[in-house]
XYZ file of C-alpha atoms in Angstrom:
689
model
C 28.563 221.318 -12.052
C 31.582 218.982 -12.232
C 31.289 215.506 -13.800
C 31.266 213.660 -10.451
C 28.372 215.752 -9.133
C 26.460 215.304 -12.396
C 26.938 211.529 -12.251
C 25.625 211.505 -8.666
C 22.557 213.549 -9.627
C 21.832 211.290 -12.625
C 21.984 208.241 -10.358
C 19.535 209.825 -7.912
C 17.164 210.622 -10.765
C 17.272 207.023 -11.957
C 16.402 205.774 -8.450
C 13.470 208.175 -8.142
C 12.082 206.982 -11.494
C 11.680 203.379 -10.283
C 8.073 202.187 -9.732
C 6.878 202.292 -6.128
C 4.540 199.957 -4.255
C 1.846 200.986 -1.768
C 4.398 201.284 1.018
C 6.993 203.133 -1.049
C 8.963 199.955 -1.732
C 10.707 199.596 -5.086
C 8.756 197.404 -7.504
C 10.926 196.787 -10.560
C 9.372 195.422 -13.728
C 12.211 195.706 -16.253
C 14.741 192.878 -16.215
C 16.259 190.114 -18.302
C 13.182 187.909 -17.906
C 10.199 187.052 -15.729
C 10.995 186.079 -12.137
C 9.510 182.708 -11.201
C 9.548 180.167 -8.396
C 12.005 177.267 -8.622
C 9.230 175.377 -10.412
C 8.581 178.037 -13.052
C 5.517 179.804 -11.624
C 5.699 183.569 -12.424
C 5.965 185.852 -9.380
C 4.027 189.143 -9.253
C 5.542 190.649 -6.093
C 8.971 189.894 -4.619
C 8.750 192.558 -1.903
C 5.742 191.701 0.266
C 4.502 188.673 2.176
C 0.917 187.567 1.516
C -1.073 188.744 4.576
C -4.647 188.680 5.853
C -5.175 192.408 5.402
C -2.564 195.206 5.329
C -1.617 194.676 8.989
C -2.749 191.082 9.390
C -0.736 187.892 9.976
C 1.219 186.148 7.184
C -0.620 183.313 5.463
C 0.708 179.744 5.232
C -0.431 179.580 1.620
C 2.286 182.062 0.579
C 4.346 179.511 -1.326
C 6.591 182.270 -2.736
C 7.721 183.284 0.764
C 7.981 179.653 1.898
C 10.227 178.672 -1.011
C 12.408 181.775 -0.727
C 13.005 181.392 3.032
C 13.393 177.608 2.700
C 16.159 178.034 0.129
C 17.852 180.785 2.149
C 17.871 178.598 5.256
C 19.652 175.844 3.335
C 21.900 177.750 0.939
C 25.097 177.201 2.925
C 26.958 173.913 2.972
C 29.629 172.803 5.456
C 32.861 174.614 4.736
C 36.030 172.688 4.020
C 37.849 171.692 7.214
C 41.059 172.993 5.644
C 41.386 175.218 2.575
C 38.013 176.756 3.458
C 38.804 180.220 2.085
C 39.290 179.888 -1.641
C 39.385 181.849 -4.894
C 38.852 180.195 -8.272
C 39.288 180.790 -11.978
C 38.631 178.944 -15.214
C 41.461 178.450 -17.631
C 43.147 176.475 -20.367
C 46.121 174.139 -20.149
C 48.246 173.692 -23.265
C 50.992 171.113 -23.737
C 54.221 172.788 -24.856
C 56.287 169.606 -24.946
C 54.940 166.144 -25.674
C 56.219 163.384 -23.359
C 54.967 160.038 -24.759
C 58.263 158.508 -23.636
C 57.133 159.129 -20.031
C 53.353 158.711 -20.026
C 50.556 157.255 -22.107
C 48.173 159.983 -20.875
C 46.462 161.227 -24.047
C 46.880 164.874 -23.029
C 50.674 164.659 -23.255
C 50.988 162.750 -26.525
C 51.277 165.805 -28.796
C 52.539 169.349 -28.424
C 49.596 171.742 -28.658
C 47.078 169.434 -26.995
C 44.905 171.394 -24.604
C 42.027 171.074 -22.180
C 39.860 173.302 -20.038
C 40.748 173.713 -16.373
C 39.478 175.135 -13.109
C 41.971 176.286 -10.469
C 41.233 177.084 -6.837
C 43.730 178.958 -4.657
C 43.208 178.932 -0.915
C 44.573 179.524 2.531
C 44.666 176.450 4.763
C 44.125 177.153 8.455
C 41.444 179.867 8.406
C 37.699 179.584 8.050
C 35.774 180.614 4.937
C 35.294 184.145 6.285
C 38.906 184.740 7.307
C 41.416 187.032 5.603
C 43.555 186.496 2.521
C 46.924 187.445 3.985
C 47.742 185.287 7.040
C 51.077 183.539 7.417
C 49.930 180.226 5.991
C 50.312 177.600 3.309
C 48.369 178.311 0.104
C 46.514 175.645 -1.832
C 46.976 175.534 -5.624
C 44.506 172.906 -6.865
C 43.805 172.458 -10.580
C 41.171 170.298 -12.241
C 42.137 169.324 -15.815
C 39.074 168.306 -17.860
C 40.948 165.864 -20.105
C 39.574 163.581 -22.807
C 40.318 160.643 -20.484
C 38.495 162.083 -17.495
C 39.336 164.610 -14.823
C 42.877 164.937 -13.509
C 43.107 166.766 -10.182
C 46.563 168.092 -9.354
C 45.970 169.061 -5.721
C 49.049 171.150 -4.974
C 50.361 173.660 -2.411
C 52.737 176.593 -2.691
C 55.168 174.705 -0.416
C 57.241 171.827 -1.799
C 57.304 169.803 1.441
C 54.476 168.987 3.832
C 54.406 168.990 7.648
C 53.960 165.263 8.278
C 55.057 161.957 6.816
C 52.041 159.789 7.491
C 48.329 160.512 6.994
C 47.722 159.094 10.480
C 48.961 162.447 11.831
C 46.887 164.742 9.613
C 43.955 165.162 12.045
C 46.429 165.999 14.819
C 48.221 168.587 12.679
C 44.980 170.296 11.708
C 43.573 170.222 15.236
C 46.818 171.760 16.520
C 46.893 174.662 14.042
C 43.166 175.432 14.077
C 41.696 177.784 16.729
C 42.196 176.189 20.125
C 39.278 173.964 21.020
C 38.257 175.537 24.325
C 38.370 179.205 23.209
C 38.068 178.991 19.387
C 40.830 181.527 18.699
C 43.167 182.612 17.160
C 41.641 182.494 13.692
C 43.838 181.761 10.658
C 47.021 181.846 12.716
C 49.741 179.442 13.767
C 51.092 181.802 16.452
C 49.635 180.006 19.461
C 50.397 177.296 21.978
C 48.883 174.201 20.443
C 50.535 174.509 17.026
C 53.999 175.118 18.415
C 53.519 172.437 21.050
C 52.903 169.994 18.197
C 55.924 171.309 16.256
C 58.231 171.046 19.251
C 57.294 167.393 19.705
C 57.231 166.436 15.995
C 60.609 167.284 14.424
C 59.427 165.994 11.032
C 57.384 169.220 10.772
C 60.403 171.514 10.876
C 61.316 171.533 7.193
C 57.852 172.798 6.294
C 57.859 175.124 9.303
C 60.969 176.753 7.801
C 58.910 177.463 4.681
C 56.034 178.678 6.865
C 58.329 181.161 8.607
C 59.719 182.332 5.250
C 58.335 184.894 2.827
C 56.766 182.076 0.786
C 53.983 182.043 3.393
C 53.091 185.661 2.497
C 52.551 185.727 -1.286
C 51.982 189.138 -2.871
C 49.507 187.543 -5.254
C 48.242 184.143 -6.301
C 49.702 185.163 -9.665
C 53.173 185.381 -8.133
C 53.623 182.132 -6.220
C 54.890 178.696 -7.159
C 52.944 175.472 -6.783
C 54.147 171.971 -5.917
C 52.472 168.581 -6.144
C 54.240 167.705 -2.839
C 54.198 163.935 -3.377
C 56.263 161.739 -5.638
C 54.015 160.298 -8.358
C 54.674 157.864 -11.169
C 54.267 158.180 -14.915
C 53.789 155.093 -17.089
C 54.262 155.032 -20.874
C 52.557 152.815 -23.445
C 55.251 150.143 -23.041
C 54.762 149.972 -19.294
C 58.023 151.790 -18.477
C 57.793 153.636 -15.166
C 59.351 156.939 -14.058
C 59.084 158.842 -10.814
C 57.867 162.461 -11.131
C 57.275 165.509 -8.974
C 55.047 168.313 -10.301
C 55.871 172.034 -10.218
C 53.986 175.214 -11.185
C 56.213 178.182 -12.149
C 54.477 181.607 -12.371
C 55.284 183.610 -15.511
C 55.281 186.830 -13.425
C 57.918 185.443 -11.088
C 57.646 185.137 -7.320
C 56.954 188.086 -5.035
C 56.000 188.224 -1.386
C 54.699 190.683 1.152
C 56.516 191.786 4.256
C 54.911 190.714 7.516
C 54.003 194.267 8.490
C 52.360 194.759 5.084
C 50.371 191.541 5.442
C 49.077 192.610 8.854
C 48.018 196.039 7.592
C 46.505 194.679 4.376
C 44.296 192.353 6.420
C 42.654 195.452 7.883
C 42.633 197.573 4.727
C 41.469 194.805 2.374
C 40.937 191.289 3.775
C 40.097 190.202 0.195
C 43.437 191.436 -1.173
C 44.519 188.279 -3.030
C 41.005 187.362 -4.131
C 40.433 190.853 -5.532
C 43.848 190.877 -7.220
C 43.128 187.626 -9.068
C 39.629 188.687 -10.142
C 40.666 192.145 -11.327
C 43.705 190.874 -13.244
C 41.531 188.449 -15.214
C 38.878 191.124 -15.648
C 41.525 193.429 -17.176
C 42.668 190.737 -19.567
C 45.994 190.287 -17.750
C 45.602 186.519 -17.640
C 47.823 184.788 -15.043
C 50.040 182.106 -16.540
C 52.019 179.276 -14.988
C 54.370 176.756 -16.572
C 53.879 173.136 -15.515
C 57.176 171.401 -14.903
C 58.211 167.935 -13.823
C 61.231 166.504 -12.099
C 61.790 163.036 -13.582
C 64.003 160.383 -12.019
C 64.340 156.617 -11.769
C 64.776 154.035 -9.031
C 68.560 154.211 -9.230
C 68.492 157.920 -8.422
C 65.931 157.353 -5.651
C 68.011 154.560 -4.103
C 71.163 156.687 -4.152
C 69.725 159.558 -2.071
C 70.300 159.763 1.667
C 66.621 160.746 2.031
C 63.541 158.825 0.891
C 61.767 160.234 -2.167
C 58.471 158.894 -0.766
C 58.822 161.152 2.289
C 56.476 164.136 1.793
C 58.490 166.239 4.262
C 61.411 166.278 1.799
C 62.039 167.840 -1.595
C 64.395 167.024 -4.443
C 66.674 170.017 -5.120
C 66.224 171.401 -8.620
C 70.012 171.445 -8.943
C 69.976 167.635 -8.603
C 66.978 167.036 -10.876
C 66.152 170.053 -13.090
C 62.521 170.957 -13.680
C 61.443 170.245 -17.267
C 58.630 172.470 -18.563
C 55.890 170.510 -20.344
C 52.888 172.846 -20.486
C 51.340 176.206 -19.658
C 48.230 177.041 -17.648
C 46.432 180.284 -18.449
C 43.647 181.479 -16.143
C 41.363 183.455 -18.439
C 37.818 183.510 -17.068
C 36.371 184.419 -13.692
C 33.621 182.217 -12.241
C 30.052 183.097 -13.130
C 28.890 182.088 -9.657
C 31.171 181.718 -6.645
C 29.052 179.132 -4.841
C 28.273 176.946 -7.837
C 31.885 176.824 -8.950
C 34.540 177.904 -6.437
C 32.684 176.632 -3.368
C 31.310 173.395 -4.847
C 34.363 172.305 -6.829
C 35.596 168.992 -5.440
C 39.259 168.061 -5.881
C 40.486 164.539 -5.238
C 44.091 163.374 -5.730
C 42.777 159.964 -6.790
C 41.490 161.562 -10.007
C 44.281 160.708 -12.447
C 44.163 159.666 -16.131
C 45.779 156.477 -17.410
C 49.517 157.099 -17.538
C 49.781 158.839 -14.156
C 49.932 156.690 -11.042
C 50.629 156.788 -7.337
C 53.508 155.779 -5.097
C 53.428 154.296 -1.621
C 54.035 157.670 0.016
C 52.085 157.072 3.275
C 50.702 160.611 3.280
C 49.485 160.320 -0.315
C 47.921 156.936 0.393
C 45.856 158.451 3.203
C 44.736 161.329 0.982
C 43.580 158.881 -1.681
C 41.261 157.396 0.926
C 39.937 160.510 2.642
C 38.958 162.961 -0.093
C 35.941 161.009 -1.308
C 34.436 160.999 2.188
C 35.074 164.727 2.446
C 33.112 165.529 -0.722
C 30.136 163.430 0.392
C 30.113 165.235 3.743
C 30.268 168.695 2.175
C 28.128 168.278 -0.926
C 25.553 165.936 0.575
C 25.382 163.257 -2.072
C 27.370 160.519 -3.737
C 26.358 162.233 -7.002
C 28.487 165.339 -6.336
C 30.403 164.577 -9.545
C 27.299 165.625 -11.518
C 27.567 169.228 -10.309
C 28.674 171.052 -13.481
C 32.016 172.278 -12.085
C 32.927 168.692 -11.144
C 31.489 166.860 -14.136
C 33.953 165.455 -16.680
C 33.882 167.131 -20.094
C 34.334 163.730 -21.744
C 31.665 160.989 -21.898
C 31.321 159.020 -18.654
C 29.263 155.949 -17.833
C 29.085 153.228 -15.182
C 26.561 151.144 -13.281
C 26.103 153.546 -10.343
C 22.478 154.632 -10.137
C 20.052 156.539 -7.958
C 21.153 158.272 -4.746
C 20.281 161.694 -3.445
C 20.114 164.399 -6.121
C 20.563 162.047 -9.061
C 20.207 164.313 -12.120
C 20.952 161.840 -14.891
C 18.057 159.862 -16.337
C 19.424 156.372 -16.941
C 17.365 154.266 -19.311
C 16.973 150.506 -19.373
C 17.749 147.751 -16.904
C 21.543 147.546 -17.137
C 22.581 148.656 -13.692
C 24.819 145.626 -13.081
C 27.722 143.936 -14.820
C 28.326 141.377 -16.204
C 24.987 141.054 -17.948
C 23.703 139.497 -21.181
C 20.872 141.920 -21.865
C 22.260 142.607 -25.342
C 21.104 139.090 -26.348
C 17.535 140.280 -25.791
C 18.123 143.435 -27.842
C 18.569 145.666 -24.796
C 21.391 148.122 -24.071
C 23.899 146.197 -21.915
C 25.609 149.364 -20.656
C 29.321 150.197 -20.507
C 32.189 147.739 -20.097
C 35.821 148.018 -18.858
C 38.509 148.706 -21.468
C 41.995 147.314 -21.986
C 43.055 150.942 -22.398
C 41.675 151.957 -19.013
C 43.615 152.867 -15.881
C 45.816 150.029 -14.665
C 47.757 150.115 -11.415
C 51.485 149.500 -11.838
C 52.224 145.874 -11.085
C 55.991 146.090 -10.762
C 57.062 147.102 -7.268
C 59.825 149.702 -7.078
C 61.732 151.659 -4.466
C 62.437 148.855 -1.958
C 58.759 148.036 -1.525
C 57.782 144.690 -0.051
C 54.051 144.023 -0.353
C 54.373 140.908 1.841
C 55.101 142.893 5.001
C 52.432 144.917 6.751
C 53.983 146.983 9.500
C 53.210 150.144 11.438
C 56.710 151.525 10.955
C 58.492 154.207 8.946
C 61.287 153.588 6.490
C 64.777 154.270 7.888
C 65.419 157.354 5.758
C 62.235 159.001 7.024
C 64.094 159.586 10.310
C 66.104 162.516 8.900
C 64.048 165.603 9.803
C 66.651 168.371 9.668
C 68.790 168.098 6.518
C 66.143 169.543 4.205
C 65.121 172.154 6.751
C 68.751 173.298 6.914
C 68.985 173.191 3.104
C 66.034 175.574 2.876
C 67.517 178.009 5.400
C 71.068 178.164 4.012
C 69.660 178.622 0.491
C 68.057 181.948 1.423
C 69.619 185.402 1.142
C 70.583 187.250 4.319
C 67.400 189.325 3.969
C 65.223 186.233 3.761
C 67.032 184.596 6.673
C 66.288 187.700 8.710
C 62.604 187.430 7.825
C 62.575 183.762 8.904
C 64.179 184.603 12.251
C 61.700 187.437 12.785
C 58.784 185.139 11.926
C 59.882 182.509 14.446
C 60.331 185.241 17.046
C 56.870 186.681 16.428
C 55.102 183.312 16.401
C 56.816 182.022 19.522
C 56.220 185.310 21.338
C 52.508 184.484 21.084
C 53.062 181.127 22.794
C 52.156 181.329 26.489
C 53.597 177.987 27.584
C 57.327 178.475 28.364
C 58.274 174.845 27.790
C 56.856 174.956 24.252
C 59.143 177.860 23.326
C 62.100 175.951 24.793
C 61.200 172.782 22.843
C 61.125 174.645 19.528
C 64.420 176.455 20.212
C 66.003 173.093 21.019
C 64.835 171.770 17.648
C 66.050 174.882 15.781
C 69.592 174.180 16.963
C 69.535 171.088 14.750
C 68.819 173.318 11.737
C 71.125 176.294 12.229
C 72.886 177.514 15.359
C 72.847 181.185 14.307
C 69.115 181.024 13.596
C 68.439 179.518 17.015
C 70.544 182.233 18.661
C 68.691 185.039 16.846
C 65.316 183.655 17.860
C 66.422 183.080 21.447
C 67.690 186.656 21.627
C 64.385 187.961 20.269
C 62.524 185.983 22.942
C 64.997 186.998 25.658
C 65.737 183.356 26.413
C 68.928 181.357 26.913
C 69.524 178.656 24.342
C 68.474 175.233 25.643
C 70.343 172.008 24.954
C 70.088 170.773 21.397
C 67.160 168.362 20.941
C 68.188 164.761 20.227
C 67.992 163.960 16.513
C 66.923 160.560 15.216
C 69.328 160.895 12.296
C 72.469 162.927 11.685
C 71.951 166.115 9.667
C 73.485 165.936 6.199
C 75.017 169.132 4.798
C 73.463 169.622 1.348
C 74.562 172.069 -1.327
C 72.467 175.275 -1.201
C 69.682 175.441 -3.796
C 69.093 178.851 -5.358
C 65.675 177.641 -6.554
C 64.449 177.785 -2.943
C 65.018 181.538 -2.605
C 62.440 184.089 -3.733
C 64.911 186.976 -3.942
C 67.539 185.034 -5.892
C 64.863 184.363 -8.506
C 63.137 187.751 -8.414
C 62.098 189.243 -11.750
C 62.802 192.957 -12.013
C 59.578 193.873 -13.762
C 56.500 196.058 -13.439
C 54.226 193.493 -15.078
C 51.376 192.619 -12.737
C 52.461 195.312 -10.262
C 50.538 198.397 -9.155
C 51.919 201.882 -8.447
C 49.967 204.156 -6.093
C 50.160 207.744 -7.371
C 49.233 210.262 -4.665
C 47.806 213.454 -6.164
C 45.805 216.485 -5.057
C 43.551 218.994 -6.786
C 46.453 221.192 -7.900
C 48.783 218.380 -9.032
C 50.303 218.875 -12.478
C 48.128 216.847 -14.873
C 50.929 216.681 -17.416
C 53.239 215.104 -14.822
C 50.495 212.609 -13.908
C 49.880 211.677 -17.553
C 53.595 211.283 -18.305
C 54.141 209.060 -15.258
C 51.037 206.966 -15.907
C 52.065 206.367 -19.521
C 55.581 205.365 -18.478
C 54.225 202.903 -15.897
C 51.782 201.343 -18.350
C 54.488 201.088 -21.006
C 56.374 198.787 -18.618
C 53.272 196.628 -18.052
C 52.354 198.113 -14.674
C 49.132 199.684 -13.438
C 48.895 203.227 -12.086
C 46.259 203.849 -9.400
C 45.526 207.521 -8.755
C 44.905 208.184 -5.055
C 43.690 211.477 -3.606
C 42.471 212.905 -0.277
C 39.001 213.082 -1.865
C 38.232 210.322 -4.319
C 36.106 212.041 -6.967
C 37.078 210.415 -10.251
C 40.327 209.009 -8.839
C 40.942 205.279 -8.318
C 41.098 205.448 -4.559
C 40.616 207.692 -1.544
C 43.744 208.186 0.564
C 42.256 207.162 3.916
C 40.955 203.879 2.456
C 43.904 203.082 0.179
C 47.065 202.659 2.266
C 50.335 202.017 0.483
C 50.375 198.379 1.603
C 47.911 197.749 -1.236
C 50.393 198.790 -3.941
C 53.938 197.813 -4.937
C 55.478 201.296 -5.101
C 54.302 204.893 -4.687
C 54.619 208.215 -6.453
C 53.975 211.640 -4.923
C 52.835 214.148 -7.556
C 52.291 217.080 -5.203
C 52.914 220.786 -5.011
C 54.744 222.065 -1.951
C 51.517 223.572 -0.604
C 49.674 220.271 -0.985
C 52.525 218.369 0.664
C 52.597 220.736 3.641
C 48.847 220.365 4.036
C 49.140 216.556 3.970
C 51.825 216.729 6.673
C 48.923 217.309 9.073
C 47.012 214.247 7.834
C 48.168 210.988 9.434
C 46.968 208.660 6.633
C 49.180 210.621 4.228
C 52.182 210.318 6.538
C 51.508 206.588 6.981
C 51.106 206.204 3.199
C 54.685 207.381 2.736
C 56.336 206.032 5.888
C 54.903 202.537 5.357
C 56.098 202.477 1.747
C 59.584 203.415 2.931
C 59.504 200.888 5.786
C 58.334 198.178 3.397
C 61.310 198.824 1.125
C 59.246 200.070 -1.818
C 60.370 202.519 -4.458
C 59.194 206.087 -3.903
C 59.032 208.554 -6.792
C 58.333 212.181 -6.021
C 57.997 215.627 -7.461
C 60.121 218.469 -6.050
C 57.144 219.822 -4.124
C 56.667 216.582 -2.165
C 59.748 217.090 0.024
C 57.856 218.334 3.131
C 55.792 215.139 3.229
C 58.885 212.968 2.692
C 60.614 214.711 5.592
C 57.550 214.392 7.838
C 57.367 210.661 7.078
C 61.034 210.157 7.963
C 62.121 209.196 4.454
C 65.880 209.342 3.934
C 67.454 209.321 0.488
C 68.600 205.999 -0.990
C 68.618 204.352 -4.403
C 64.891 203.606 -4.112
C 63.831 207.227 -3.502
C 63.885 208.766 -6.962
C 62.408 211.349 -9.269
C 59.122 210.670 -11.022
C 60.980 210.051 -14.281
C 63.116 207.321 -12.707
C 60.277 205.609 -10.829
C 59.144 203.086 -13.502
C 62.622 201.543 -13.456
C 63.165 201.854 -9.701
C 59.774 200.258 -8.929
C 60.844 196.925 -10.419
C 62.415 195.846 -7.117
C 62.444 196.418 -3.362
C 65.247 198.033 -1.390
C 65.881 195.723 1.540
C 68.948 197.633 2.737
C 66.439 199.926 4.509
C 65.518 197.188 6.951
C 68.660 197.918 8.955
C 67.373 201.467 9.534
C 63.661 200.860 9.956
C 63.481 197.503 11.722
C 66.577 197.721 13.916
C 65.137 195.613 16.741
C 64.068 192.894 14.308
C 67.364 192.712 12.430
């Protein structure tokens, strides 16, 4: 009997040994403790309702059933309106460069200071049950449990945002969400209402360029950047003020999926990114990100043709380099998804003394709205007492009572000022001179005496940064952007909406507009009027994924296709070589057995490169099995490295694989698998390119 069959038989024996009730139901008695009700009463039977006789009606006195069903009926809370689908991890943030000259925040006063963190990654448009791999923005929100209270850096993986003013946020979300009358499509921007909004709101187009780029299809949460989006302020102990923008830089570098991969992954594994994050931490391959800041003053801000308070813009890293000040390591998975990942409440207004806000009109609206959101979702003003949200430092105020109050406050001091200390009573906490103080000096052409429903003049430029993003990409990435626009707009049924967007694209790049128009079989419309002349900015290499790609196997997975008669020595040699480079080898076979995956359920879209360790007989047999052909043809179409034994040639030929620098011997695969081979796109995706 082989080991797999023996393991199966042992498992069956263990099941048959479990105690049985009168109806054959399993009645377990061995566990980590006694099962009780929520109030501590021991339970004798968790399988059967209390009834009046074996076939009689259920009895109202069955408090065990009542409590269990009651809790089940109420165990879901409203999902987030946006960022509903999330994945979280605990971690540690460590300061690698002290910056007391910029901020009085205690965390940044000394190199080596650290604090615990919780980070939640998310998609934006889809519901909680949607897939991981849509074309979408990704949230990158981190809660720092500092000694001066919680700091929530509520970031995205896009540097700009769609809109300039929070007044438009409900409209943006309503437009991109499933259409109100039909409630589809789910987790998708490829539909009428989103593109109708885009075509009428040119301020969205810079972020739409990012949305149509490969940054909207991250290979992994471990391989995407994060941006604080807004311009914030830092204030030092002397009251000196600097403007800052926050950046997260992944240690594994950036990597993205191709659109065809993302579509196929959503069917093969809708939890692809969530699983990747969990399993990496479980293996001890802790994701790490460097925290960087762009620092600048009012003189720099005043000298730019754009407004640094405009959230639809970015500051090129070539103009203001990113300075690394700390490292985030995610090193522990949640113990309970609901209690932690689902209940964590991020609010951009949570900042320690030494970090402050600007008058960015989008940020100002967020500062107002997040508190209401948490009350709506978590049901109580005391949501901050949920362990995942509670500060790790002492906290005290005069707020009392309210639904689900868990703290037991003693004494009478629930107001301030009071003189209860004169009677020997605890007077409660008091404000501190070292507490958070809003910056008094007004900067950046602000005039607090005017209250107007207007936008600053420089907010009228909607195309310069969108063009900057496009011209900064490689030809491959520009092709992906054009294909993304073509796909999305092909799903739009209203002809005038497609025309409106094409008219706007002409303000960004004429060649891009022509490519999209050709893909839609449309004539180019007149250029849309622009409120401000487009400024030609120097390309920024920092905006390109491929220009910054790391040629590495670290964090990457190689799918090794084997069969029963594959050479074990070849498998072992290849696996060792892959692991020596920091990669992971996943053995895949037509029948799983003790392998890591079964061929039909493990398509090559789930890995970063493939190897075929097959005899000629095995390869010829697999030529009759479509999943095997797709395994190889998809890897080739998705520009992945393919390593193969001599015997694998029949399968390569059947899959239409032609020789190039990415199709190599098994010995050369660990090196070849460190990159993709985008020159294939001209052969495989001729219509798209």
